[in-house]
Coordinates of C-alpha atoms in Angstrom, one line a residue:
X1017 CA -46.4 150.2 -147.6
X1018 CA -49.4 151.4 -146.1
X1019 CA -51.4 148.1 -147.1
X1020 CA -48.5 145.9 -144.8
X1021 CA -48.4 148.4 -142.3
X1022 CA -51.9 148.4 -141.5
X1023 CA -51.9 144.5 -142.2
X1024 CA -49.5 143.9 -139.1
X1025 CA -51.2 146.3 -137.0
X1026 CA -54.6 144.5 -137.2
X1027 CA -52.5 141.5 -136.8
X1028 CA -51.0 142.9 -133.3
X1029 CA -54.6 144.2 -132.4
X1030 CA -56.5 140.7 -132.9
X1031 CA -53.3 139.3 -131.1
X1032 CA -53.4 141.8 -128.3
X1033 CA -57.4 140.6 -127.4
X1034 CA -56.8 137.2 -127.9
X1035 CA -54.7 137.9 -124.8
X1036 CA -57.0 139.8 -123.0
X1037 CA -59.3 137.2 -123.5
X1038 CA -56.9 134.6 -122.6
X1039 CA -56.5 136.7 -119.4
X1040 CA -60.2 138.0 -118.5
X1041 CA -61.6 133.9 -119.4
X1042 CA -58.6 132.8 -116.6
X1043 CA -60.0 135.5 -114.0
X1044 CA -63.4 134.7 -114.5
X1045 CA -63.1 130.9 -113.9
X1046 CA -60.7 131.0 -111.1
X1047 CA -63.1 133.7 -109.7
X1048 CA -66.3 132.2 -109.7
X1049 CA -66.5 128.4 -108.3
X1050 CA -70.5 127.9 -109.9
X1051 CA -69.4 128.8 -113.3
X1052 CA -66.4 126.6 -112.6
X1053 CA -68.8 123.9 -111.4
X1054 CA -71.1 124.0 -114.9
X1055 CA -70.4 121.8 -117.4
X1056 CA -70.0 123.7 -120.6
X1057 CA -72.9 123.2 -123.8
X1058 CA -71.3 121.4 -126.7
X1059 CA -71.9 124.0 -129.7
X1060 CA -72.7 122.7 -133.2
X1061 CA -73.1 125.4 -135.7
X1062 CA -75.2 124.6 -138.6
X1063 CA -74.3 127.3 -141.8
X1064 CA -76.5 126.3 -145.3
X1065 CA -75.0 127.9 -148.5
X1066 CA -77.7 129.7 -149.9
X1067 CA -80.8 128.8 -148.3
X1068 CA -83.1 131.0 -148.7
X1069 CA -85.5 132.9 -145.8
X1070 CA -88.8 130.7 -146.7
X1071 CA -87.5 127.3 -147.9
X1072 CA -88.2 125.9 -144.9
X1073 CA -91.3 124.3 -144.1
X1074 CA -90.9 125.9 -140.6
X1075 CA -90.6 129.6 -142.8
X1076 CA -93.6 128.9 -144.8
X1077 CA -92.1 126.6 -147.2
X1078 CA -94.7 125.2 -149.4
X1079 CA -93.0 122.7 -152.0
X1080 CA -90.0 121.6 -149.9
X1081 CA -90.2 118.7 -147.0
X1082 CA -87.6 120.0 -143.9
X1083 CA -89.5 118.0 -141.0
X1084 CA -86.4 117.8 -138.9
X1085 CA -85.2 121.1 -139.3
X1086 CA -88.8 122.3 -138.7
X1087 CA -88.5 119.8 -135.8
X1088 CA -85.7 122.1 -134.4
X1089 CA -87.7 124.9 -134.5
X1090 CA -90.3 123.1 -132.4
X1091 CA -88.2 122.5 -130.0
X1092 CA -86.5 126.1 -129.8
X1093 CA -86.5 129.7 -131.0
X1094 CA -87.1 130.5 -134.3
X1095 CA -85.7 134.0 -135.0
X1096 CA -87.4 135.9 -137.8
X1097 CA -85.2 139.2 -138.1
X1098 CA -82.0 137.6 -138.4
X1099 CA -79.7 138.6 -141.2
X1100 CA -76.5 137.0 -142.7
X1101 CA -73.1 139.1 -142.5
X1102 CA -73.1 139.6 -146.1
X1103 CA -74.7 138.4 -149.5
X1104 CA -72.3 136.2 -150.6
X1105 CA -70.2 133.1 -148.9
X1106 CA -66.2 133.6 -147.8
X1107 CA -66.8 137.1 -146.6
X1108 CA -70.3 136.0 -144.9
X1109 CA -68.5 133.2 -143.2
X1110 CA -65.3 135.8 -142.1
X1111 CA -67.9 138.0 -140.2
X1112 CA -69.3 135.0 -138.4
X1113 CA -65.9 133.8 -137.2
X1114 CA -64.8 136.7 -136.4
X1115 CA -67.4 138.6 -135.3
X1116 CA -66.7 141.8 -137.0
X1117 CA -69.1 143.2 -139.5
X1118 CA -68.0 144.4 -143.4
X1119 CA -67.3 147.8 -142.2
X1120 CA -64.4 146.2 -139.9
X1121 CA -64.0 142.5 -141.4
X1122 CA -60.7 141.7 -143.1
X1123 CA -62.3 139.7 -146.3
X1124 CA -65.4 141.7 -147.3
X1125 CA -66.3 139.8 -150.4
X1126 CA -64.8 136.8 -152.8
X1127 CA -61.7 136.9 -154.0
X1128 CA -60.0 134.5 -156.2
X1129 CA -56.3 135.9 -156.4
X1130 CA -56.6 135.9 -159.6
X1131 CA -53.5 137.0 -159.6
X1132 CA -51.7 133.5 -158.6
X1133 CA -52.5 132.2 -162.1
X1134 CA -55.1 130.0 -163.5
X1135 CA -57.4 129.9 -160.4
X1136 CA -60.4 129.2 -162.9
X1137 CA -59.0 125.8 -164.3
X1138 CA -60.0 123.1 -162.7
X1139 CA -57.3 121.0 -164.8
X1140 CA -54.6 123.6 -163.2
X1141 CA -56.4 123.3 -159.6
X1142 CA -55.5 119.5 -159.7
X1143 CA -52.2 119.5 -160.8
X1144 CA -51.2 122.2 -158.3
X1145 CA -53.6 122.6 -155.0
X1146 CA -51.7 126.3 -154.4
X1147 CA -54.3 127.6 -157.4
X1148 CA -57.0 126.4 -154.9
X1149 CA -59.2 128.2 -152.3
X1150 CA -59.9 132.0 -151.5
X1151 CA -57.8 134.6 -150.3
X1152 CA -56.8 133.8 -146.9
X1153 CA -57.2 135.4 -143.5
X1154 CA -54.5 136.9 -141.4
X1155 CA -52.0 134.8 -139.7
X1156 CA -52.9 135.2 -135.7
X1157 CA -56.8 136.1 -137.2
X1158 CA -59.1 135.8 -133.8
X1159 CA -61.8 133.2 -134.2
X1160 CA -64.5 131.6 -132.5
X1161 CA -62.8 128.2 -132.7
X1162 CA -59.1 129.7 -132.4
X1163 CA -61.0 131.5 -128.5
X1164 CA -63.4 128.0 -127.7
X1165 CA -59.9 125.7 -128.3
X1166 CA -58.3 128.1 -125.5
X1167 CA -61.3 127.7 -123.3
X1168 CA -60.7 123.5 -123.7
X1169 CA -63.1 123.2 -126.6
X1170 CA -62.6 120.1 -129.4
X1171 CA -62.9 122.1 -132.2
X1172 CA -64.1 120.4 -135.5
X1173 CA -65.1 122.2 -139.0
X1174 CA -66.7 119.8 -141.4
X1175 CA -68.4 121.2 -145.2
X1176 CA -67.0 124.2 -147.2
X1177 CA -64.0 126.8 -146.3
X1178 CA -63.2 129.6 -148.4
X1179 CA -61.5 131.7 -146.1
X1180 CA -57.6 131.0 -147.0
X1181 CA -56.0 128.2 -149.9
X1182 CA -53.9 124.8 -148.9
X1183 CA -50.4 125.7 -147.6
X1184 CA -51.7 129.7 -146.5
X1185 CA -52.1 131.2 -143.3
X1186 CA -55.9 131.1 -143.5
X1187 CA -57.0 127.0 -143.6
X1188 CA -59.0 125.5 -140.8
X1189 CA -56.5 124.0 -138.9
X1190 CA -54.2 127.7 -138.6
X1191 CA -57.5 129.5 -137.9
X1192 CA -58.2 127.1 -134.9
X1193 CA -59.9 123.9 -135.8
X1194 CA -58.5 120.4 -134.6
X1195 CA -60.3 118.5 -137.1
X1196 CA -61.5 119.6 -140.8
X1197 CA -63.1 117.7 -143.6
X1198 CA -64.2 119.2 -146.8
X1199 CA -63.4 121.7 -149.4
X1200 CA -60.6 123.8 -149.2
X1201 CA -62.2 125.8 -152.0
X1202 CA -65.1 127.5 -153.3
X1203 CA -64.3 126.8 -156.8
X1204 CA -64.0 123.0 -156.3
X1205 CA -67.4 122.7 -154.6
X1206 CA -68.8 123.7 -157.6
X1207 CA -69.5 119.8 -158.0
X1208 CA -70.7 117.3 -155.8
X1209 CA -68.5 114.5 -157.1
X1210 CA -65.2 115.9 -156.9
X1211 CA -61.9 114.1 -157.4
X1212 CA -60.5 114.8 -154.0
X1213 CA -61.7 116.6 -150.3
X1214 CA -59.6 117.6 -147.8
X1215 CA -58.5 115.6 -144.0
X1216 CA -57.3 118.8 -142.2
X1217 CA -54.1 119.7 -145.1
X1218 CA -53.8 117.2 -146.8
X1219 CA -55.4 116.2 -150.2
X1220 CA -58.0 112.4 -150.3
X1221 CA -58.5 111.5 -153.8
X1222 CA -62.0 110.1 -154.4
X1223 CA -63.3 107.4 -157.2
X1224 CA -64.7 110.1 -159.0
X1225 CA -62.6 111.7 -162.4
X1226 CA -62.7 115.3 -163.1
X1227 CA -65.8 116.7 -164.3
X1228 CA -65.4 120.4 -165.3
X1229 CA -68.0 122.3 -163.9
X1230 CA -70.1 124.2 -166.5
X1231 CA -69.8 120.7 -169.0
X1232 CA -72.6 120.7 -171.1
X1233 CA -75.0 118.1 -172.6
X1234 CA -73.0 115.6 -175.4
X1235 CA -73.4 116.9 -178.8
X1236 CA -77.0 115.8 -180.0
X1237 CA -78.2 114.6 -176.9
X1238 CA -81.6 114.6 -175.8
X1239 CA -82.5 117.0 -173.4
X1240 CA -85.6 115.1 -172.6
X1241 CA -83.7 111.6 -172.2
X1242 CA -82.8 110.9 -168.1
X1243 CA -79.7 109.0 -169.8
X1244 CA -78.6 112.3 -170.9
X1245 CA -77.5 113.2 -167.6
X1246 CA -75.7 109.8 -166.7
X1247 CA -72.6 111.3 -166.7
X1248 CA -73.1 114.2 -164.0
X1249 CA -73.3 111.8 -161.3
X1250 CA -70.5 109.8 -160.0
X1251 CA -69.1 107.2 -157.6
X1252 CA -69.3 109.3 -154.3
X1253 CA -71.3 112.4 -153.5
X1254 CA -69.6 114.6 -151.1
X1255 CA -71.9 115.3 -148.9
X1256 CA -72.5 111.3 -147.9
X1257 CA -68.4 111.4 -146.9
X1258 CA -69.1 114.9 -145.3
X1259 CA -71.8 113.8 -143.3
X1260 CA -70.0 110.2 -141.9
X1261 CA -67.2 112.5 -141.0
X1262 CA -70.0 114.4 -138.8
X1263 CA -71.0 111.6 -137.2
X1264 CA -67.5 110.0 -136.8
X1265 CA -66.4 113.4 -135.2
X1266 CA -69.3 113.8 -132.4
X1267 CA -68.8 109.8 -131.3
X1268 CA -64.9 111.0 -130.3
X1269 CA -65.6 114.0 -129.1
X1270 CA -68.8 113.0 -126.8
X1271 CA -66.7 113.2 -123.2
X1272 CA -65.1 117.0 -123.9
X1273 CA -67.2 120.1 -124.6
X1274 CA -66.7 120.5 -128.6
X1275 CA -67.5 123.0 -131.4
X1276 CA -68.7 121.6 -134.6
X1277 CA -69.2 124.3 -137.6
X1278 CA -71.0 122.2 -140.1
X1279 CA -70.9 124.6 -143.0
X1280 CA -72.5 122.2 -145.8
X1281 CA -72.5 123.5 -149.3
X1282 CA -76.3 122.7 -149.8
X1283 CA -78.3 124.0 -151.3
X1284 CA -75.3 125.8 -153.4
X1285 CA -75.9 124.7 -157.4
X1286 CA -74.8 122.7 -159.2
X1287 CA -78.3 120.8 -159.2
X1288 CA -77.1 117.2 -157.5
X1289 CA -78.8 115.0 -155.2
X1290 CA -79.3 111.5 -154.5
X1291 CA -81.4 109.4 -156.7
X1292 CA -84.4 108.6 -154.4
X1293 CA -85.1 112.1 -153.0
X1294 CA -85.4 113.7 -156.9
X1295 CA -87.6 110.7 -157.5
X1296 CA -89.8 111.9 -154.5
X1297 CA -89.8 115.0 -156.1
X1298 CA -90.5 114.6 -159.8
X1299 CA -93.7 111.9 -158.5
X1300 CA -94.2 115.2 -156.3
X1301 CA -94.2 118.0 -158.6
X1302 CA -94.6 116.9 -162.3
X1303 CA -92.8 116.7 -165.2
X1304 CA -90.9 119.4 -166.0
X1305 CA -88.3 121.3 -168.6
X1306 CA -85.2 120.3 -168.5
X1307 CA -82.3 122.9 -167.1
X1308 CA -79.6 122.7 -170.3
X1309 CA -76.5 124.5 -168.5
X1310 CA -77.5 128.1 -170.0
X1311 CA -76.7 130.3 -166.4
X1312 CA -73.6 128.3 -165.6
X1313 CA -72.8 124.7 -163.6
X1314 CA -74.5 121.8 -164.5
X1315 CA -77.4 120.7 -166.8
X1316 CA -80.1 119.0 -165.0
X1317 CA -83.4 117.0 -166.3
X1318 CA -85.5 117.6 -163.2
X1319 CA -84.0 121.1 -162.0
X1320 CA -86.7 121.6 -159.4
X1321 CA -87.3 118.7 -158.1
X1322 CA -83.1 118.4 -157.7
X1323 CA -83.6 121.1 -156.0
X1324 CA -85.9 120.3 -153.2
X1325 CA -84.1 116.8 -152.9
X1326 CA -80.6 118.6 -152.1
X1327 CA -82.6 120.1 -149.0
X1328 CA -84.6 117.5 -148.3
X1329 CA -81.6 115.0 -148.2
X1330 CA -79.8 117.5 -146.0
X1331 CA -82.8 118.0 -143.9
X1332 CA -83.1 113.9 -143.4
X1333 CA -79.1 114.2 -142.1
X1334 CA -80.1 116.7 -139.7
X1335 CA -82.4 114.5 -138.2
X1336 CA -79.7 112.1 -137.9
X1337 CA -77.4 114.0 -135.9
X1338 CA -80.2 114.8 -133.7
X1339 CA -80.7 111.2 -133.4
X1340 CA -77.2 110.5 -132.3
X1341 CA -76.9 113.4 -130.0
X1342 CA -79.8 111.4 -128.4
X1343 CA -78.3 108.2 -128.6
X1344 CA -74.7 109.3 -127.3
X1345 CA -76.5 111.6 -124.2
X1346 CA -75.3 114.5 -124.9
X1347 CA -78.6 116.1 -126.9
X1348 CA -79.8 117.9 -123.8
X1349 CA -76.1 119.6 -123.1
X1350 CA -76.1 120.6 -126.8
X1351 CA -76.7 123.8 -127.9
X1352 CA -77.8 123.7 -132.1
X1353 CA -77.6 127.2 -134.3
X1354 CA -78.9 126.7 -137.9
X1355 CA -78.7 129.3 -140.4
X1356 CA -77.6 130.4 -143.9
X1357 CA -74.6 132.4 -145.4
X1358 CA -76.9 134.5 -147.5
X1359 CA -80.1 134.3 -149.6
X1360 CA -81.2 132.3 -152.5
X1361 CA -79.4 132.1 -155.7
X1362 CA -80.3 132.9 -159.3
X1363 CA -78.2 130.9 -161.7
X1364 CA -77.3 127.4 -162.6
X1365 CA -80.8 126.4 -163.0
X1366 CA -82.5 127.2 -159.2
X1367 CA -86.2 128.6 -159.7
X1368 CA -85.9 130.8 -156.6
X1369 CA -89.5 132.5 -158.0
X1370 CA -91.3 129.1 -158.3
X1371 CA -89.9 128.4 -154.3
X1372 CA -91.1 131.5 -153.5
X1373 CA -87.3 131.4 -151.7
X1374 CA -86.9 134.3 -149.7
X1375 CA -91.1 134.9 -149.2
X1376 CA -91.9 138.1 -147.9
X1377 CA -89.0 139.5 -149.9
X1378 CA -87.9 139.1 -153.4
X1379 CA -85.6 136.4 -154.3
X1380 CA -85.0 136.7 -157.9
X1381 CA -81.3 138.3 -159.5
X1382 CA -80.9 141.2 -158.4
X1383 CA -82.6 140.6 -154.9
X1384 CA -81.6 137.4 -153.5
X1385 CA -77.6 136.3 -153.2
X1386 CA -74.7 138.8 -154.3
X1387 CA -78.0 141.7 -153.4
X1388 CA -78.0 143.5 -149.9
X1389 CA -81.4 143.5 -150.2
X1390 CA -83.4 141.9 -147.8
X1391 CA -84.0 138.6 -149.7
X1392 CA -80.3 138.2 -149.9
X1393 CA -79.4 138.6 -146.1
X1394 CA -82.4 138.0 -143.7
X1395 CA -81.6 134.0 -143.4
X1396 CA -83.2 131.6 -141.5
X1397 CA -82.0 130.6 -137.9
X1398 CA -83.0 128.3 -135.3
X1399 CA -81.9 127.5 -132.1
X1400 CA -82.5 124.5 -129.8
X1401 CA -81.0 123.6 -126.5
X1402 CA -82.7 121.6 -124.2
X1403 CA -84.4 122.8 -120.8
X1404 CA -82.8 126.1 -121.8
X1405 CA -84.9 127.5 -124.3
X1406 CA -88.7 127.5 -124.6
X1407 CA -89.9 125.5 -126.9
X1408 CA -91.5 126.1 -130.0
X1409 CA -90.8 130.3 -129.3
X1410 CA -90.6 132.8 -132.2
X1411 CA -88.0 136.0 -131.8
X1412 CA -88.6 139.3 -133.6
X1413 CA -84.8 140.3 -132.2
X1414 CA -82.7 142.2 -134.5
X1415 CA -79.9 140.5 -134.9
X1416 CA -76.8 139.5 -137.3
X1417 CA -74.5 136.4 -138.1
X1418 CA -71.5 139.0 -136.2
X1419 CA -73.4 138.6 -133.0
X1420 CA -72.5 134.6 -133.2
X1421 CA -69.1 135.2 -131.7
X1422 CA -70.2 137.3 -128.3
X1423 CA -72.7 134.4 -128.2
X1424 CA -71.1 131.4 -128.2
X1425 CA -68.2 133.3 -125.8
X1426 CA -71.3 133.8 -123.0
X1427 CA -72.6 130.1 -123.4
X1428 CA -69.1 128.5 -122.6
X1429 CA -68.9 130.8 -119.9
X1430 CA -65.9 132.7 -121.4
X1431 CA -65.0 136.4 -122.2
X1432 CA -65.4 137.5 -125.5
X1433 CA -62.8 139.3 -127.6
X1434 CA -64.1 142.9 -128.8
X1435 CA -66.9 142.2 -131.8
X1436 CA -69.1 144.4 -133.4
X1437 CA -71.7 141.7 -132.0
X1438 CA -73.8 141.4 -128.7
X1439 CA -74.3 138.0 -127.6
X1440 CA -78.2 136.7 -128.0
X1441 CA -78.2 134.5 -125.2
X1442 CA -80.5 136.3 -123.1
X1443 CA -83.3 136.3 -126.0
X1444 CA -82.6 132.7 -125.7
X1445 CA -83.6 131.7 -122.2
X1446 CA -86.3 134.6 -122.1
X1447 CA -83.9 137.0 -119.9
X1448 CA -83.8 141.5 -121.2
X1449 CA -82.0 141.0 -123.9
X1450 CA -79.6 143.6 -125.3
X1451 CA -80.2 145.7 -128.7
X1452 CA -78.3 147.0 -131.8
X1453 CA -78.4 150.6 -132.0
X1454 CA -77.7 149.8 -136.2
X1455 CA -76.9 146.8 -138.2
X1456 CA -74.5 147.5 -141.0
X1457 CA -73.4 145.9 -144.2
X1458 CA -70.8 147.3 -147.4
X1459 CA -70.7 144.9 -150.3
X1460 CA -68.0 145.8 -152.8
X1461 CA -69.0 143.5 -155.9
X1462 CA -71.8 144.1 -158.3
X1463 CA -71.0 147.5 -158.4
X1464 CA -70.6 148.6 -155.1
X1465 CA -73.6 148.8 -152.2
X1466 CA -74.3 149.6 -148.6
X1467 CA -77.2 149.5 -146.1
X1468 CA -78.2 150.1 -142.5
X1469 CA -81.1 148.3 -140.5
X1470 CA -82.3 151.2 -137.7
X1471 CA -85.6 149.8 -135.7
X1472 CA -87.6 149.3 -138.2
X1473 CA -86.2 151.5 -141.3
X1474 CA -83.6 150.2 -143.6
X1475 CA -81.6 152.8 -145.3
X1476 CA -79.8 151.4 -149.0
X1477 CA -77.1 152.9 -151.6
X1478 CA -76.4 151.0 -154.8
X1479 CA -74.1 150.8 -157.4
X1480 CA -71.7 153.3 -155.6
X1481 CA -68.5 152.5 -157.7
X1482 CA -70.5 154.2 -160.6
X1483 CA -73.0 156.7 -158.9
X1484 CA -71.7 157.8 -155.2
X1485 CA -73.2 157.8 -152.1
X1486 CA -75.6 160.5 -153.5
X1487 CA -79.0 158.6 -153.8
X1488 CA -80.0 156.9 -150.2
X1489 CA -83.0 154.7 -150.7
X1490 CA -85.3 154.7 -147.3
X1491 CA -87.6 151.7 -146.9
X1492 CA -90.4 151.3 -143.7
X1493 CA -89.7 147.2 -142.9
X1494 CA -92.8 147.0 -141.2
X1495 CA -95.0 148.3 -144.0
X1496 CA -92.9 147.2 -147.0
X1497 CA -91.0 144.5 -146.4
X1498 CA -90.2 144.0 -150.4
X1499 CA -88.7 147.0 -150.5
X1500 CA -90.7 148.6 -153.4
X1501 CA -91.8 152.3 -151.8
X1502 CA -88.2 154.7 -151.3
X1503 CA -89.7 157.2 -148.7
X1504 CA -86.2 158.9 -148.4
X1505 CA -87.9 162.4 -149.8
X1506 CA -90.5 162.2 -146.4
X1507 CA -88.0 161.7 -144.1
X1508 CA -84.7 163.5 -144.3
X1509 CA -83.8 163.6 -140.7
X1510 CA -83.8 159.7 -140.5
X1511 CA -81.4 159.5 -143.8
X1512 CA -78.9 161.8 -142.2
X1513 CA -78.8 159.8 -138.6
X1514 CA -77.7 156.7 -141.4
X1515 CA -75.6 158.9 -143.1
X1516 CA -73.6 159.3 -139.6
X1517 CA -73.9 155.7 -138.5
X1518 CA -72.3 154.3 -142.0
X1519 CA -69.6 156.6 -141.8
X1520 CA -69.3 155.4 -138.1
X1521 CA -69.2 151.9 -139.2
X1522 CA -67.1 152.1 -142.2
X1523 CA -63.0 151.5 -142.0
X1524 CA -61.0 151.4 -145.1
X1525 CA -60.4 148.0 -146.1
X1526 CA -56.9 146.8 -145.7
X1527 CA -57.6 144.4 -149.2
X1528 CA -57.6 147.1 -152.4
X1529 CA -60.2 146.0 -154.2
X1530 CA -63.2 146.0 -151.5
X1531 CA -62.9 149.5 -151.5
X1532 CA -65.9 151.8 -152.9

């Protein structure tokens, strides 16, 4: 079929530059005795599940305490017009790894696979792990960690997957990683006290029972009542194990360049978080209603102040890996990227509104996650590398989580396989630094959308499934960064240069059902 067909020749393509770059990396090293002579930077990729733009102190954050993220930003580049591949996690994390944007990327938005069965059932996901995880990427798939083990990286992936189910083609350790720890699945990170992670392919049960996500309050419980929630927190949070793992895998690692991708699930609902940072934050903010479980997950007595604490506890193990990079002395050969999958969420009891999440743009349904609107994909990101970078600099660069891959190639010295991404590293150490003619996302779910980012215009169709590619909305960035004036009608010559560029960009997906 044409699907297959088309399957195995992106197959053979992705295998074909894995080789060049096998080949051009060999030439380049054996050429050039300095870049021989370097020792290569440690990378550690930092990736938040839906953190929005502003809830970081270092953003504007008002409510929520990051000090060691903001830290980071003192000591680096904060970039302020960087956007996420896409609005919603697996496909989001397939652009980064790949380096290919949604016009060109294999997985363009979630998918279940339904059609395996019971995927939904947590009961069925336990007795049989094949239910598990997210449609998988294609065997041979070109990565960053699949290129940096080639160029002698240690390669480690530690937090949430979503790009293929146990026993597929597509798990960390096919896709390149030595090491992973974590969820296999989406689905399953849906709590924070689940009965089993993942060491690499094989299943560790915890001393925590199934919990069906979306369990509500016991029958005639108070909602008011702390006790009412006993039973939503277990044994062992995942994120405790998750973290030691993080630790445990930069003590080993410490004499070899490595790559760590830490993709947490924070600040992802459900609302958990250890005891004594929701304290902090209900003496902090106030009482407050109670969230009851009516958008989905969870119920949770303080819902703000859970929410704060998930970051706040995440923030507090950021400084700790700081702290060891220090203590192990490899800080200063280190380079740290922080950033988020997509913008801030709307369900399961988050307040994105009260946060003022994804400040100067929108964040509430509609205009935050699973929206191509600016609140759902310019993210956060921060980079720090000692004596490299200048510290405490702010970047206006245009750029996008498909520029990762060309990046990371140039800072271990190797050549990058073909991307839809130009490497960011000169912005970084204050060198002329290359620029996107376009940036250019398609998001098939919620009815169908696409947009382009030109200098400072953004060009926007919606709900194309239903409506066509009729309607372009035009928005001036530097005058309306909310998004709220369409000044297509005054400019038609712009909205035809976007019309050219998307069709430029776009390649039918290989996957059905993220086509528009």
């Amino acid at each position: 079929s044409l699907e297959i067909g088309s399957a195995i020749y992106l197959h053979m393509k992705k295998t074909n530059l894995l080789l060049t770059s096998s080949f051009l990396s060999v030439f380049l090293v054996s050429g050039c005795t300095k870049e021989k002579e370097s020792k290569q930077p440690n990378i550690i990729y930092i990736l938040a599940d839906d953190l929005g733009y502003a809830e970081l102190g270092c953003y504007g954050q008002q409510q929520i305490e990051t000090p060691n993220i903001d830290k980071l930003a003192e000591r680096g580049m904060r970039f302020t017009q960087n956007y996420a591949g896409t609005a919603v996690s697996a496909p989001s994390r397939c652009i980064t790894f790949t380096g290919l944007h949604s016009g060109h990327a294999y997985i363009r938005g979630n998918d279940e696979m339904r059609e395996r069965g019971e995927v939904w059932s947590h009961e069925a996901m336990l007795a049989d792990s094949t239910l598990e995880g997210q449609r998988p990427l294609l065997a041979g798939t070109v990565t960053i960690p699949s290129v940096l083990k080639e160029a002698g990286y240690t390669t480690g992936c530690i937090g949430k997957w979503g790009l293929g189910y146990p026993g597929s083609e597509g798990t960390p350790n096919k896709m390149g990683f030595d090491f992973f720890y974590g969820y296999n699945c989406q689905r399953q990170a849906h709590t924070y006290y689940p009965p089993f992670l993942y060491r690499n392919e094989v299943r560790e049960y915890l001393p925590n029972h199934l919990l069906i996500p979306g369990t509500k309050l016991d029958e005639g419980a108070d909602p008011y009542d702390e006790k009412s929630y006993d039973k939503y927190t277990q044994k062992v949070y995942s994120c405790d194990l998750m973290y030691d793992e993080i630790i445990k895998f930069v003590e080993r690692s410490k004499d070899e360049p490595f790559f760590l991708a830490w993709t947490t699930p924070l600040p992802h609902v459900p609302l958990q978080a250890p005891e004594r940072w929701v304290k902090h934050y209900v003496d902090k903010f106030g009482t407050e209603e109670p969230y009851v479980g009516n958008k989905g997950y969870f119920p949770c007595r303080y819902p703000r102040a859970t929410y704060a604490a998930m970051i706040s506890y995440w923030d507090e193990q950021i400084g700790g890996l700081v702290k060891k990079l220090k203590e192990l002395g490899i800080y200063e050969n280190t380079v740290i990227v922080f950033t988020s999958d997509n913008g801030p969420t709307f369900n399961g009891g988050s307040d994105s509104p009260w946060f003022d999440s994804a400040k100067p743009f929108k964040s509430e349904a509609g205009w935050g996650k699973a929206s191509i609107r600016e609140g759902g994909i310019r993210v956060p990101m921060i980079v720090t590398w000692e004596g490299n970078i200048k510290p405490g600099t702010t970047s206006d660069h245009i750029c996008a989580s498909w520029d990762v891959m060309p990046t990371v190639c140039e800072l271990a010295g190797i050549a990058s396989p073909r991307t839809d991404g130009i490497s960011f590293v000169p912005e970084l150490i204050g060198k002329k630094q290359p620029e996107h003619e376009y940036l250019y996302w398609e998001y098939p779910e919620g009815g169908g959308s696409k947009a382009i980012r030109m200098g400072k215009w953004k060009g926007l169709l919606l709900n194309i499934k239903k409506e066509g590619e009729g309607n372009m909305m035009l928005f001036d960035l530097e005058k309306d960064p909310r998004e709220q004036v369409n000044v297509a009608a005054d400019y038609p010559e712009i909205i035809s240069t976007m019309r050219e560029k998307m069709k430029e960009a776009h390649e039918e997906p290989i996957i059905k059902r993220f086509a528009m």
